[in-house]
Each structure stands twice: as structure tokens, then as C-alpha cells.
mmCIF file of C-alpha atoms in Angstrom:
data_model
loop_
_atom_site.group_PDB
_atom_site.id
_atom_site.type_symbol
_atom_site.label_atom_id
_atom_site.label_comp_id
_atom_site.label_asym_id
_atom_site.label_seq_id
_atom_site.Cartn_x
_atom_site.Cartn_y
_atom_site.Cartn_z
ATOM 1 C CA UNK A 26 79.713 92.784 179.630
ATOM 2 C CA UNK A 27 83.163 94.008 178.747
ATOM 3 C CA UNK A 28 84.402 89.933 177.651
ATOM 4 C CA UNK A 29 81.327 89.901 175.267
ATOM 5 C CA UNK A 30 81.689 93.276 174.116
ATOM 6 C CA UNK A 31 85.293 92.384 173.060
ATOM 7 C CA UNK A 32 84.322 88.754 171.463
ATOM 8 C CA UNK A 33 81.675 90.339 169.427
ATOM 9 C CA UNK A 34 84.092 92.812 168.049
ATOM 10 C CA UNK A 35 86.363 89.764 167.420
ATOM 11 C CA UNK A 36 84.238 88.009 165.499
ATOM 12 C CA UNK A 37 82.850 90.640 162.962
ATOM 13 C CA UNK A 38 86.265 92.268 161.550
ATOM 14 C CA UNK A 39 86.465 91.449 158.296
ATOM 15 C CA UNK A 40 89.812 91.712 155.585
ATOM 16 C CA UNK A 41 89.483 91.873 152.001
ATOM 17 C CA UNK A 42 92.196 91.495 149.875
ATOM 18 C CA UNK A 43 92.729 92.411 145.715
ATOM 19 C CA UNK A 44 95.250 90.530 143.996
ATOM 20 C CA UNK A 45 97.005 90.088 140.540
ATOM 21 C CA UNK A 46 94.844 87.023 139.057
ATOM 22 C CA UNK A 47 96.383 87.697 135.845
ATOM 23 C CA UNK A 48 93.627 85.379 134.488
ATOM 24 C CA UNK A 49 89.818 85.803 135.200
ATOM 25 C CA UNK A 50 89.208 81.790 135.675
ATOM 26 C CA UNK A 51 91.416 82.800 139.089
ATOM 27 C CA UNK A 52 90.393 84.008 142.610
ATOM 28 C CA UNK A 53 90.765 87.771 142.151
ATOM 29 C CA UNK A 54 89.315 88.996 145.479
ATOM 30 C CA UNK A 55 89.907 86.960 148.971
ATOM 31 C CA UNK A 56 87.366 87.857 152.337
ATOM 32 C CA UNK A 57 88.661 86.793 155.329
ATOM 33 C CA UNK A 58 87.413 87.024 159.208
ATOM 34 C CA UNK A 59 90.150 88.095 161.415
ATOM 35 C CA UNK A 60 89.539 86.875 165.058
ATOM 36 C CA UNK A 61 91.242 90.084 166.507
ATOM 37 C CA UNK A 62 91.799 87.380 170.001
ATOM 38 C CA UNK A 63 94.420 85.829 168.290
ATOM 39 C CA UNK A 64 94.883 86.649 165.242
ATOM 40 C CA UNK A 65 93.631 84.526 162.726
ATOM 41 C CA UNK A 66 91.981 84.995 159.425
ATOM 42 C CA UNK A 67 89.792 82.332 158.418
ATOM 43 C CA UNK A 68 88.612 82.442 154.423
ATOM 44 C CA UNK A 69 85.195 83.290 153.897
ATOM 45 C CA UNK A 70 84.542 83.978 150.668
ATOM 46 C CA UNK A 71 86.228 84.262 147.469
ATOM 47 C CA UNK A 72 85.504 85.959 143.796
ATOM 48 C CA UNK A 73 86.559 84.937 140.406
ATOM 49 C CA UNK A 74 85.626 86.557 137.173
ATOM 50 C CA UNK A 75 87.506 90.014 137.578
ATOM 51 C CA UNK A 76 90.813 90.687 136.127
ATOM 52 C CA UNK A 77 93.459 92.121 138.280
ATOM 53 C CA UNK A 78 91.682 94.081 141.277
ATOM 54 C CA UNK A 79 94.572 96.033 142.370
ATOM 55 C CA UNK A 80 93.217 98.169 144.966
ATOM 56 C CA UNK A 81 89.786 97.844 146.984
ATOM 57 C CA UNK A 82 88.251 100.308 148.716
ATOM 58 C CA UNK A 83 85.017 100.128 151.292
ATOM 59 C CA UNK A 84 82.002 101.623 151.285
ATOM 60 C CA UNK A 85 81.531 104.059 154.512
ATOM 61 C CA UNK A 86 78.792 101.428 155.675
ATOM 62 C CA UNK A 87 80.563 98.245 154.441
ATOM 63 C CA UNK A 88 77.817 96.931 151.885
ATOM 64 C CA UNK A 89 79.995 97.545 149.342
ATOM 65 C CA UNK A 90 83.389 97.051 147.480
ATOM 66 C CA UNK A 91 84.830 98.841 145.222
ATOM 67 C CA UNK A 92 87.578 97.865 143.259
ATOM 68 C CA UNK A 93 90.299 98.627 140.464
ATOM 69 C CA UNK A 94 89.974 96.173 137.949
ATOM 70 C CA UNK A 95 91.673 95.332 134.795
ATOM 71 C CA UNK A 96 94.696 96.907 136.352
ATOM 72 C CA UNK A 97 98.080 96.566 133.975
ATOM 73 C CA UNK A 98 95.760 95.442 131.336
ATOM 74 C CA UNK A 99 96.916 97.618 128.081
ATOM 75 C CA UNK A 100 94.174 99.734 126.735
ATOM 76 C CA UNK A 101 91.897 98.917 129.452
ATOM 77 C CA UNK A 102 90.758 99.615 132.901
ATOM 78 C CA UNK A 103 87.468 99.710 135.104
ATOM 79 C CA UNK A 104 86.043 100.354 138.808
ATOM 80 C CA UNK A 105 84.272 97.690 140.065
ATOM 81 C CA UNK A 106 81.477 97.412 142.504
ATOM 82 C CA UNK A 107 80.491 94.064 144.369
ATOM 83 C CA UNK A 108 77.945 93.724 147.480
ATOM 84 C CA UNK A 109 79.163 92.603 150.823
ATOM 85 C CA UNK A 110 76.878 90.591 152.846
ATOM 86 C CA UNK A 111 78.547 89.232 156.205
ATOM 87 C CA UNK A 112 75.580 87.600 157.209
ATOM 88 C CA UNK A 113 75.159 85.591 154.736
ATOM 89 C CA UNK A 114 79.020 85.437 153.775
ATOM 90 C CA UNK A 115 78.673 86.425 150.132
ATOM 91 C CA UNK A 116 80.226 89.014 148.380
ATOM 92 C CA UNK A 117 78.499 89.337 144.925
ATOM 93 C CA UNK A 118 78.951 91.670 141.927
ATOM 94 C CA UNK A 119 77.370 94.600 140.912
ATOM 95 C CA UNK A 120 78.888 96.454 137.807
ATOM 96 C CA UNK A 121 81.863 97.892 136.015
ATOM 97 C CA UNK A 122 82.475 101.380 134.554
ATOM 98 C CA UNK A 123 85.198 102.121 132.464
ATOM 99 C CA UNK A 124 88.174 104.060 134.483
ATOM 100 C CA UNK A 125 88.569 106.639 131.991
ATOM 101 C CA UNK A 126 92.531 105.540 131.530
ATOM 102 C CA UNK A 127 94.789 102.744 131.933
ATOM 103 C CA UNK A 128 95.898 101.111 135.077
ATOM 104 C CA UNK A 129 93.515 102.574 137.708
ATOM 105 C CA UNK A 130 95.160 102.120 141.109
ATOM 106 C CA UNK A 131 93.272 103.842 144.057
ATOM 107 C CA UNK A 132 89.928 104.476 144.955
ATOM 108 C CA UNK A 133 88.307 106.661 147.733
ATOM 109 C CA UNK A 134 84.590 106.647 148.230
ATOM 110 C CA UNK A 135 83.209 110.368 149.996
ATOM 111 C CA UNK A 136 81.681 110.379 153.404
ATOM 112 C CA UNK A 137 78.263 110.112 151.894
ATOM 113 C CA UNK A 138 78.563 107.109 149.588
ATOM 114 C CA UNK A 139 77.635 108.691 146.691
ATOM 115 C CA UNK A 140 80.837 110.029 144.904
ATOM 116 C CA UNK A 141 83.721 107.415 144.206
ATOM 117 C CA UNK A 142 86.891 108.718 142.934
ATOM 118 C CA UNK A 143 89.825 107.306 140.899
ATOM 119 C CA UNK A 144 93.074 107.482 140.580
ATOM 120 C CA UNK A 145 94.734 105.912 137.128
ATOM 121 C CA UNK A 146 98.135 105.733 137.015
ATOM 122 C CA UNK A 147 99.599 104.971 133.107
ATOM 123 C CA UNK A 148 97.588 107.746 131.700
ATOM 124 C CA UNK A 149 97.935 110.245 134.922
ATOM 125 C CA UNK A 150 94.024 110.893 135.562
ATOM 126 C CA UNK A 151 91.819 111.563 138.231
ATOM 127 C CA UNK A 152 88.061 110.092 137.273
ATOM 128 C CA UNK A 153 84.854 110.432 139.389
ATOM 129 C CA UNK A 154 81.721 108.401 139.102
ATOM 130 C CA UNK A 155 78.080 108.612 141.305
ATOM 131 C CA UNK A 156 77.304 105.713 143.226
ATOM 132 C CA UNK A 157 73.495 104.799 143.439
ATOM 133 C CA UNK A 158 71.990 103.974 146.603
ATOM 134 C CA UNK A 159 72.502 100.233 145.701
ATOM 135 C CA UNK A 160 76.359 100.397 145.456
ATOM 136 C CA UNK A 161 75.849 100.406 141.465
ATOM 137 C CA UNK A 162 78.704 102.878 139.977
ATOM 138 C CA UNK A 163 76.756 105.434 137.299
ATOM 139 C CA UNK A 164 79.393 106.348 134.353
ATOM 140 C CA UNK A 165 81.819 108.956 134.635
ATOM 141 C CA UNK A 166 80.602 112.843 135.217
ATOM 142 C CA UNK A 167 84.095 114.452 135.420
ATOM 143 C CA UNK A 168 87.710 113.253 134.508
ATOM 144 C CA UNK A 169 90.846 115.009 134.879
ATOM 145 C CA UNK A 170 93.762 114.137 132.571
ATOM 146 C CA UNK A 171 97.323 115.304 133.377
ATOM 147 C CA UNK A 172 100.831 115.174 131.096
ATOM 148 C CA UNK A 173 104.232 116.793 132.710
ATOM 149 C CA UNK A 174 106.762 114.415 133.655
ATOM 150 C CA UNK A 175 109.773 115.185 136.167
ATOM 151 C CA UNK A 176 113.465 114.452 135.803
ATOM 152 C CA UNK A 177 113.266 110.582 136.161
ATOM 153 C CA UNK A 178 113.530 110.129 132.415
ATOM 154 C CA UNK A 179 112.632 106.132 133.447
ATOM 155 C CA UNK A 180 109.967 106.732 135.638
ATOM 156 C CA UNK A 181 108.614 110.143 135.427
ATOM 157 C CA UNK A 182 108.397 110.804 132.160
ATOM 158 C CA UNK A 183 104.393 111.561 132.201
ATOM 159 C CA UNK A 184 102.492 112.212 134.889
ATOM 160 C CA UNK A 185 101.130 109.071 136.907
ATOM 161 C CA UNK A 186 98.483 109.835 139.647
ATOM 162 C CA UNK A 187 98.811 107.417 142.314
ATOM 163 C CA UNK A 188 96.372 107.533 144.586
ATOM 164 C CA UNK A 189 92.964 109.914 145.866
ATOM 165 C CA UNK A 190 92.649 110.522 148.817
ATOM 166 C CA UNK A 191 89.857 112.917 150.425
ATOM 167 C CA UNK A 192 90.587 115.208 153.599
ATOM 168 C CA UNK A 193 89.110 114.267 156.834
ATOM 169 C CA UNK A 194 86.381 116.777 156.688
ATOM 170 C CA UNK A 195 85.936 115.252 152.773
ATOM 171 C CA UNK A 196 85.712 118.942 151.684
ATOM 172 C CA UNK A 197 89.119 118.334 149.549
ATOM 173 C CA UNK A 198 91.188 115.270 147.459
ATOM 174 C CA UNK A 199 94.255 115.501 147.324
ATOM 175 C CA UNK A 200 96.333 113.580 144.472
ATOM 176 C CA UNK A 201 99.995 112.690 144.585
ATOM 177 C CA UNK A 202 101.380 112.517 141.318
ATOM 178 C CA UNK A 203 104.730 110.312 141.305
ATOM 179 C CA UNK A 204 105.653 111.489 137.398
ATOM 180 C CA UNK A 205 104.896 115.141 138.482
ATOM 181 C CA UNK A 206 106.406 115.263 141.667
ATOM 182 C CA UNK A 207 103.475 116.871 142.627
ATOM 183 C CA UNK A 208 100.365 116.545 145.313
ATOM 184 C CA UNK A 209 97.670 117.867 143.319
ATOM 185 C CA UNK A 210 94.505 118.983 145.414
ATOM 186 C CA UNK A 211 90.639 119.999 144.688
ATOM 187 C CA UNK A 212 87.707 121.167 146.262
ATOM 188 C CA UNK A 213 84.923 118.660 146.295
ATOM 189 C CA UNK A 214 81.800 120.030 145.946
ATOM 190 C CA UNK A 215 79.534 116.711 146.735
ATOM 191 C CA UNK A 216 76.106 119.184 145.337
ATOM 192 C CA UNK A 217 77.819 119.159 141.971
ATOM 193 C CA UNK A 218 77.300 117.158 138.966
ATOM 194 C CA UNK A 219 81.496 117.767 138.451
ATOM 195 C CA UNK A 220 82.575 117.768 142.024
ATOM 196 C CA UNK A 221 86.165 118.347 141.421
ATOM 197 C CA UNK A 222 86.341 122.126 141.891
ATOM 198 C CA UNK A 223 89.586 124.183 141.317
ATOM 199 C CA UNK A 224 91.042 125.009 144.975
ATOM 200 C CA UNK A 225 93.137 128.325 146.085
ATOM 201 C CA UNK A 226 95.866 125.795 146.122
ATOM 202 C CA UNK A 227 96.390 123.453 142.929
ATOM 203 C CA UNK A 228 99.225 121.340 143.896
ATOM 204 C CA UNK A 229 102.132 121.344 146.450
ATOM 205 C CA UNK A 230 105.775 120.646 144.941
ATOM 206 C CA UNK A 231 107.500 117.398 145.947
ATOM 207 C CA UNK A 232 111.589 117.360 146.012
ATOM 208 C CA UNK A 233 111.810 116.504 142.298
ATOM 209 C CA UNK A 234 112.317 112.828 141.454
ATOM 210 C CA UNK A 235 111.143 112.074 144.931
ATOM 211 C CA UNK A 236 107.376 109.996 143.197
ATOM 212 C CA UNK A 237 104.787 111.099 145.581
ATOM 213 C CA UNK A 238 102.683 107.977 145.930
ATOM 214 C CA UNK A 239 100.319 107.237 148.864
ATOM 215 C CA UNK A 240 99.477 110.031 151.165
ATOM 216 C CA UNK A 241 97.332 110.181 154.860
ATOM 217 C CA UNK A 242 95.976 112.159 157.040
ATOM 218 C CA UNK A 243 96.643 112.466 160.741
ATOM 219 C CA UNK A 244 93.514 111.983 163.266
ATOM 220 C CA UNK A 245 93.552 115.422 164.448
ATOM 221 C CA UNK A 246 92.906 117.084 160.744
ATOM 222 C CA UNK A 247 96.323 119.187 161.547
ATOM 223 C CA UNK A 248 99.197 117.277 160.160
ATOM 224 C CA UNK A 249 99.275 115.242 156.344
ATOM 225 C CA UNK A 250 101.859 112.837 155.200
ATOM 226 C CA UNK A 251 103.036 111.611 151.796
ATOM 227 C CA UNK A 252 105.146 108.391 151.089
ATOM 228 C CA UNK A 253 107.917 109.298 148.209
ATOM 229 C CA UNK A 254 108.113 105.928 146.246
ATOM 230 C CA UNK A 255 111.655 106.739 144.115
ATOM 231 C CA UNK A 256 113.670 108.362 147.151
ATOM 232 C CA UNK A 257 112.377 105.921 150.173
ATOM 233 C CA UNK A 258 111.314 109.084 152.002
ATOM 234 C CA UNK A 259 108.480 110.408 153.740
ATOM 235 C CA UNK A 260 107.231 114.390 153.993
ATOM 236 C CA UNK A 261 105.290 115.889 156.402
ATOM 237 C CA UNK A 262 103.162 118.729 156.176
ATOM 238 C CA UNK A 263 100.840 121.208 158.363
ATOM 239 C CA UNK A 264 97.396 121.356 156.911
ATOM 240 C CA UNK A 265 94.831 123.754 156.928
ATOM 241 C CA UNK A 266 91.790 124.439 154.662
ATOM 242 C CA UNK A 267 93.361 122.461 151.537
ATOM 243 C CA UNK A 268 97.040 124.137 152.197
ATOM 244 C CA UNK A 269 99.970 121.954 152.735
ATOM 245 C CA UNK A 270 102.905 123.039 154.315
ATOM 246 C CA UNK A 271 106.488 120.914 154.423
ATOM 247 C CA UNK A 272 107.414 120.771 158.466
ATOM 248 C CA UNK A 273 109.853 117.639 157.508
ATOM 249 C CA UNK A 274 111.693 115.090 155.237
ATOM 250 C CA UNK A 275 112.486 111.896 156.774
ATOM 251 C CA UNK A 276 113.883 108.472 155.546
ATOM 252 C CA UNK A 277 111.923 105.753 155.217
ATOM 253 C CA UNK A 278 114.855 103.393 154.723
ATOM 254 C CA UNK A 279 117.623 102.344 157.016
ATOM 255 C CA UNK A 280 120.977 103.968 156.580
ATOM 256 C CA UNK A 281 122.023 100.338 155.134
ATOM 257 C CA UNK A 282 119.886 101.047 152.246
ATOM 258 C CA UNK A 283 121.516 103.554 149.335
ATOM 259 C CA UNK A 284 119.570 103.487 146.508
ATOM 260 C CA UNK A 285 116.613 101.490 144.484
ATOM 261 C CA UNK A 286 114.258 102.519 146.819
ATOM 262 C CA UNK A 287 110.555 101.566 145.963
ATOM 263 C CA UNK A 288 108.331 102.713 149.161
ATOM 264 C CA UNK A 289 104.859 101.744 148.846
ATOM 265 C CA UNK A 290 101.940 102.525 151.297
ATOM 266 C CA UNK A 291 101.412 104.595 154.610
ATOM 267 C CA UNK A 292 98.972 104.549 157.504
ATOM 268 C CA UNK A 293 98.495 106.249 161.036
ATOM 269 C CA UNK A 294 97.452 104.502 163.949
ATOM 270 C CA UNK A 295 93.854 105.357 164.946
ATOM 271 C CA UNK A 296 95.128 106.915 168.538
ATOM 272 C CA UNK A 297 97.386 109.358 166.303
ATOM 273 C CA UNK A 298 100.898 108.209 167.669
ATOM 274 C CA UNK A 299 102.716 106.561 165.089
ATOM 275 C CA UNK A 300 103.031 106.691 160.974
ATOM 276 C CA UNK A 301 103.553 103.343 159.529
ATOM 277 C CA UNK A 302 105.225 102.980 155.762
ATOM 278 C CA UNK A 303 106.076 100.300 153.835
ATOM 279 C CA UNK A 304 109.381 99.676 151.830
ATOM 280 C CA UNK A 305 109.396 97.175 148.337
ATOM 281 C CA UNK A 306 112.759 96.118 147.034
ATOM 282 C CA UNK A 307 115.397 94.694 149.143
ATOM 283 C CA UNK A 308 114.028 96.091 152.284
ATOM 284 C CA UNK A 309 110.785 94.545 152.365
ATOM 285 C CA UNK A 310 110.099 95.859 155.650
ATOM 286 C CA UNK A 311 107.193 98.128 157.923
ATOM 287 C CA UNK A 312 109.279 101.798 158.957
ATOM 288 C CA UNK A 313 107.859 102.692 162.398
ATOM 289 C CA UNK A 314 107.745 106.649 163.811
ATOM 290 C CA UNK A 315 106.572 107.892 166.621
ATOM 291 C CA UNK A 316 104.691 111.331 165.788
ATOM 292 C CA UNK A 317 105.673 113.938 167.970
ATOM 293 C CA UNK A 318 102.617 116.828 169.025
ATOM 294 C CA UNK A 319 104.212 119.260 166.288
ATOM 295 C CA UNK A 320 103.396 116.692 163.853
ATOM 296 C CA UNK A 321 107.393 115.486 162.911
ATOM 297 C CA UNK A 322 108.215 112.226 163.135
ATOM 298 C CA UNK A 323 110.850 109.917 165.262
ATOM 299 C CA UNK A 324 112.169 107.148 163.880
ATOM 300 C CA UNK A 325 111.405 103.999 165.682
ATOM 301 C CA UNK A 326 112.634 100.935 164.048
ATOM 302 C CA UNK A 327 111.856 98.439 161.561
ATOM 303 C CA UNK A 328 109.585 95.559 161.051
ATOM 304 C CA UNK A 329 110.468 92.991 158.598
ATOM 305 C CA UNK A 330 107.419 91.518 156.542
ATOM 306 C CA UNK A 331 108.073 88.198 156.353
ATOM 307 C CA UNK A 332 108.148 88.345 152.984
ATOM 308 C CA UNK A 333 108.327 90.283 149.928
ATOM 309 C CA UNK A 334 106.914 93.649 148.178
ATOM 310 C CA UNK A 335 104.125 94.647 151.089
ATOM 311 C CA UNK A 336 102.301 97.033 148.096
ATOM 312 C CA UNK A 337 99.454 97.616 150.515
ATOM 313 C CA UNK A 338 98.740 97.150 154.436
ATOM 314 C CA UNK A 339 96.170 97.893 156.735
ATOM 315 C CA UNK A 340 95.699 98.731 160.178
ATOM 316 C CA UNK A 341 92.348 98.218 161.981
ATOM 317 C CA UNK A 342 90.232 100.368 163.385
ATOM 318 C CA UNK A 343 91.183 99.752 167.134
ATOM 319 C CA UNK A 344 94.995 99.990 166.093
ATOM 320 C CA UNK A 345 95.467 95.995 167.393
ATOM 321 C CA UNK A 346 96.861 94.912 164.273
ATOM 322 C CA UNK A 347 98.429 95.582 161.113
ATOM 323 C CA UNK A 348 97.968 93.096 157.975
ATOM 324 C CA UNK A 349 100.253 93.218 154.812
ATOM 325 C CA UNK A 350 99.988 91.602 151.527
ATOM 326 C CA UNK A 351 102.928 90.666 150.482
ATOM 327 C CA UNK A 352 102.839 90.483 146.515
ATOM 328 C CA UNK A 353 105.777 88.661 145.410
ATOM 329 C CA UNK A 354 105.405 86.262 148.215
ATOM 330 C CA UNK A 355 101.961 86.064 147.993
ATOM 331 C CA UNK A 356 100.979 86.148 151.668
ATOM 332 C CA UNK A 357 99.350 87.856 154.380
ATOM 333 C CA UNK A 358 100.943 88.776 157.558
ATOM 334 C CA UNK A 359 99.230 89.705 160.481
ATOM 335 C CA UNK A 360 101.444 91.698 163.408
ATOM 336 C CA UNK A 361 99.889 92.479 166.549
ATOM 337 C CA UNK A 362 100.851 96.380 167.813
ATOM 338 C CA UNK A 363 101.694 97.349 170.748
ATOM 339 C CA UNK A 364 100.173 100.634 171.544
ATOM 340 C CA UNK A 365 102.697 102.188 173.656
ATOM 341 C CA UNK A 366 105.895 101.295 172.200
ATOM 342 C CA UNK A 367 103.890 100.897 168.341
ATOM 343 C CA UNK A 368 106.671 98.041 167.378
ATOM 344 C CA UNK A 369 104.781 95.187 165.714
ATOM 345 C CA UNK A 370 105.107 91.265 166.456
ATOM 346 C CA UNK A 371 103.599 88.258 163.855
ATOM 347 C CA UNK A 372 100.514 87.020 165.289
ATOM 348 C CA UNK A 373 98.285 84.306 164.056
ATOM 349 C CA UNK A 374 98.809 82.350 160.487
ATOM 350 C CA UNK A 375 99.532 83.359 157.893
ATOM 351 C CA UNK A 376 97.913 82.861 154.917
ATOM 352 C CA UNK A 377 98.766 82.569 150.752
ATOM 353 C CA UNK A 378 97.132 84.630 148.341
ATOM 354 C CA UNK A 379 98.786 84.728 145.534
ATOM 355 C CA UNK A 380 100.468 88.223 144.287
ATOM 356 C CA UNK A 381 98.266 90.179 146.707
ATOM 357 C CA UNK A 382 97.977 93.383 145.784
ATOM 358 C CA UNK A 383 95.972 95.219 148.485
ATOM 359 C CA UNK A 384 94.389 94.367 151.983
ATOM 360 C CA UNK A 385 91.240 96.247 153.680
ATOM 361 C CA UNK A 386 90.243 95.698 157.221
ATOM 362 C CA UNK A 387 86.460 96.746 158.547
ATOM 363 C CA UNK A 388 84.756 96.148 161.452
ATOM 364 C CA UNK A 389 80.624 95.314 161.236
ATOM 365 C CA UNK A 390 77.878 95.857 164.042
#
């Protein structure tokens, strides 16, 4: 029972991944099966007609997509939705809404599957949109728009939300704002036709010019982290009832590393014992912690990518692997983790997709 428990769940993990198509004639959106035996992804399906989806997001019960499209497209922008079918290996569109400002770059979708929220980064705006019970994305009912900048003349000088990402308990986003060098939070009322509702606590200060990008949650609800894109650093916090409070600051990069630091994304195993973030630029490499039971972190090592600019990665829900896209390289690595020590080793093939932009990993019944 327990061998055919464990090839079942090998053969119904899927990975989606968004790229830069640049052109909508091109594959914009790659699904592959991973067989999480050994490793492999094998292509499934692909989708053309969509300009740039940056980011993809999944729906809580995997029938559907959601993606930032038209991303780095000037005076345009739109969330996407598209239908997942794994039996039939199709994944088919749906509809567009504007994204109520340029260069939308992060999407989270609420517990219930009815709210999907936005993150646009040029204009420094938070946008939410209903989702009907088909996966169809209604127009928006509440945007947020944002202007302070921070002392990085270059790259702070507006705000630029990067990402939206909803507590564990989905009773609050929080929004970290690299031009504000801020983590912006709300209450989300789900009941509401404007579910964004002001919270006691309207933003935690980051270390100015540190660009607070991506940002996760530990398993346990307790403990938050935040990836600082312009200082290669990563802070921790305590967190209780939308209230974040600093316990650390920790380097991302190794000491060989001075400057031009360009951190990307950050993820926590699904057993809770190690943060995972990725480092752009020269580095190109996977910074491992251990996370100790106050919530700090231990440097481990470092895991080169095998290529360069990992933007997004992905861990899967059993914590076997981790898969980056690699964007300037255009390929997808899959590492196999070890759970005790949580260093990562290349397993599998890997596979070209050309400037991938994001990578999603779910598991189906």
C-alpha cells in the first residue's frame, strides 16, 4: 500500500512555469509533470497567446491559474485566468482584467477562491478582483495606489509593491514595498465588497534602501520573513494578529559578495526547518538556514543554480524538491532536499524554457 501510495503521488505533481515571451506568437506558460521518484519533468502542455506572464499563482483546488500578464508592457497590464485540467492535460483560457497599473508582478488567491489579489509594481498598487465559481476574474472592486519613494534615488524613487501575500489564517495581506522600504499590511474582510480593510498596524519599516520584495510565512503562524532585494538580506519577524516584530537581520549573500546585490524569492520548507532565498546577479545561487525554535535563522550554506537569475523557485508540498527558473539561462533546475541536513543536490533533467520567470509546483488527488 505504502509503494502505490508514493507512485500515485509521483505521478500527479504538476509545475507550471510563466515566462518572458516577449511576443504573443511564443509559448508564454509551460506545464510540466514532475515524477517526484526521480526527478523528472516531462512537458505536458503549453500556452501561447499571452504576453509576458510573469508570475502564476494556483487556485486553492488547482482548477485554475492565475497569472500576471502583459508584465513590462508600458501602459499596460492584466491578471489572467486559464483552467487546469490534468486529466485531460489541457490548460485553457478563461479571461483577462485589467491590473489597475503597470507591471503587475504577484498574485495571491484567498483560502476561499473567491478574492484574488495583486500586486503591481511600476505604479506601486495593490488591486483586488472576485473570482466566480468558474475561475472567471470579475473587474476590479478595490485598488490601492501608493507614491513615497526611499533614498535609492535609482531604484526607490516611487513606491513599487512587490508582492501580496495573505497570512496563514488569510485574515491579513501583507505588502512589501521595495521603493517604500516598507511591508504594508491590511485586514481582509472576505464578506466585503472592498476587502482591504485598514489594520491597527499599516506598515512595518524596513532598514531604508534595504527593497522589501518577497515575504513568507513560517508553518507555525509565529514567525514571518521578508527577502530585501537591494541589500541581499533577509529580516525576520515575530507575528501576531497582523503585528510584525524584527527578531533578526541576516545576509543572504556570502561574505565574498560586497555589493550589487539583487535577492529575489523566499520559501520555507513545509516541516518548518529551513528558509530558502534566492540571490540574482553574480551570485546566482539558493542561501540555505536552518530556523532555530525562536524563529532566527542559521546560516547553512549555498546552493549554486546552475544557471543564472533564479527570479522565482518552488518547493513542493512534501519538501522533496526545490525547482528554479532560471531567467537569463532559461532553464529549470530541479534539486532534491535532504530533510535533515536541508542542503540541496540536482536531480533529474533539466529542462529550457526560455527567460522563465516563475515556477509553481501542486500536487492533484
Amino acid at each position: 500500500m505504502l509503494f502505490i501510495s508514493f507512485n500515485f503521488y509521483s505521478q500527479n505533481t504538476y509545475v507550471f512555469v510563466g515566462s518572458y515571451n516577449w511576443n504573443k506568437s511564443k509559448k508564454g506558460i509551460y506545464v510540466f509533470r514532475l515524477d517526484t521518484i526521480t526527478g523528472t519533468l516531462k512537458k505536458i502542455t503549453t500556452v501561447k497567446n499571452i504576453l509576458n506572464p510573469s508570475y502564476l499563482t494556483v487556485s486553492p483546488n488547482g482548477n485554475y491559474i492565475y497569472a500576471c500578464t502583459d508584465t513590462k508592457t508600458p501602459n499596460a497590464g492584466n491578471v489572467s485566468s486559464f483552467e487546469f485540467k490534468p486529466q485531460h492535460k489541457t490548460l485553457t483560457f478563461i479571461n483577462s482584467q485589467k491590473s489597475g497599473g503597470e507591471n503587475p508582478v504577484y498574485l495571491s488567491v484567498h483560502k476561499n477562491g473567491k478574492w484574488l489579489v495583486n500586486a503591481n509594481y511600476t505604479e506601486g498598487s495593490v488591486s483586488v478582483y472576485p473570482i466566480a465559481s468558474d475561475g472567471k476574474i470579475s473587474p476590479i472592486t478595490q485598488k490601492i495606489s501608493y507614491s513615497e519613494g526611499s533614498i535609492n534615488k535609482e531604484r526607490q524613487d516611487r513606491s513599487h509593491v512587490h508582492s501580496s501575500v495573505f497570512t496563514p489564517d488569510h485574515d491579513y495581506v501583507f505588502l512589501p514595498d521595495l521603493g517604500a522600504d516598507k511591508i504594508r499590511c491590511y485586514q481582509f474582510d472576505s464578506l466585503q465588497k472592498e476587502p482591504l480593510q485598514e489594520a491597527s498596524y499599516s506598515f512595518t519599516p524596513a532598514v531604508l534602501g534595504s527593497g522589501p520584495r518577497h515575504f513568507t510565512f513560517h508553518p507555525n503562524g509565529k514567525f514571518a520573513y521578508c527577502i530585501e532585494e537591494l541589500t541581499g538580506t533577509v529580516s525576520a519577524y515575530k507575528y501576531v494578529n497582523g503585528k510584525l516584530d524584527n527578531i533578526q537581520r541576516i545576509a543572504a549573500h556570502s561574505d565574498e559578495f560586497t555589493d550589487g546585490f539583487n535577492s529575489g524569492d523566499i520559501h520555507i520548507s513545509p516541516d518548518g526547518r529551513f528558509l530558502y532565498a534566492s540571490n540574482r546577479g553574480e551570485e546566482n545561487n539558493i542561501a540555505i538556514f536552518s530556523i532555530e525554535n525562536n524563529g532566527t535563522l542559521k546560516t547553512v550554506g549555498y546552493q549554486p543554480i546552475l544557471g543564472r537569475t533564479p527570479r522565482i523557485f518552488a518547493i513542493d508540498s512534501h519538501g522533496k524538491f526545490v525547482i528554479v527558473a532560471n531567467q537569463s539561462t532559461g532553464n529549470l533546475v530541479v534539486f532534491k532536499r535532504d530533510s535533515v541536513t536541508g542542503l540541496l543536490n540536482k536531480s533529474g533533467k533539466e529542462m529550457k524554457v526560455k527567460n522563465a520567470s516563475c515556477v509553481q509546483i501542486k500536487e492533484y488527488p
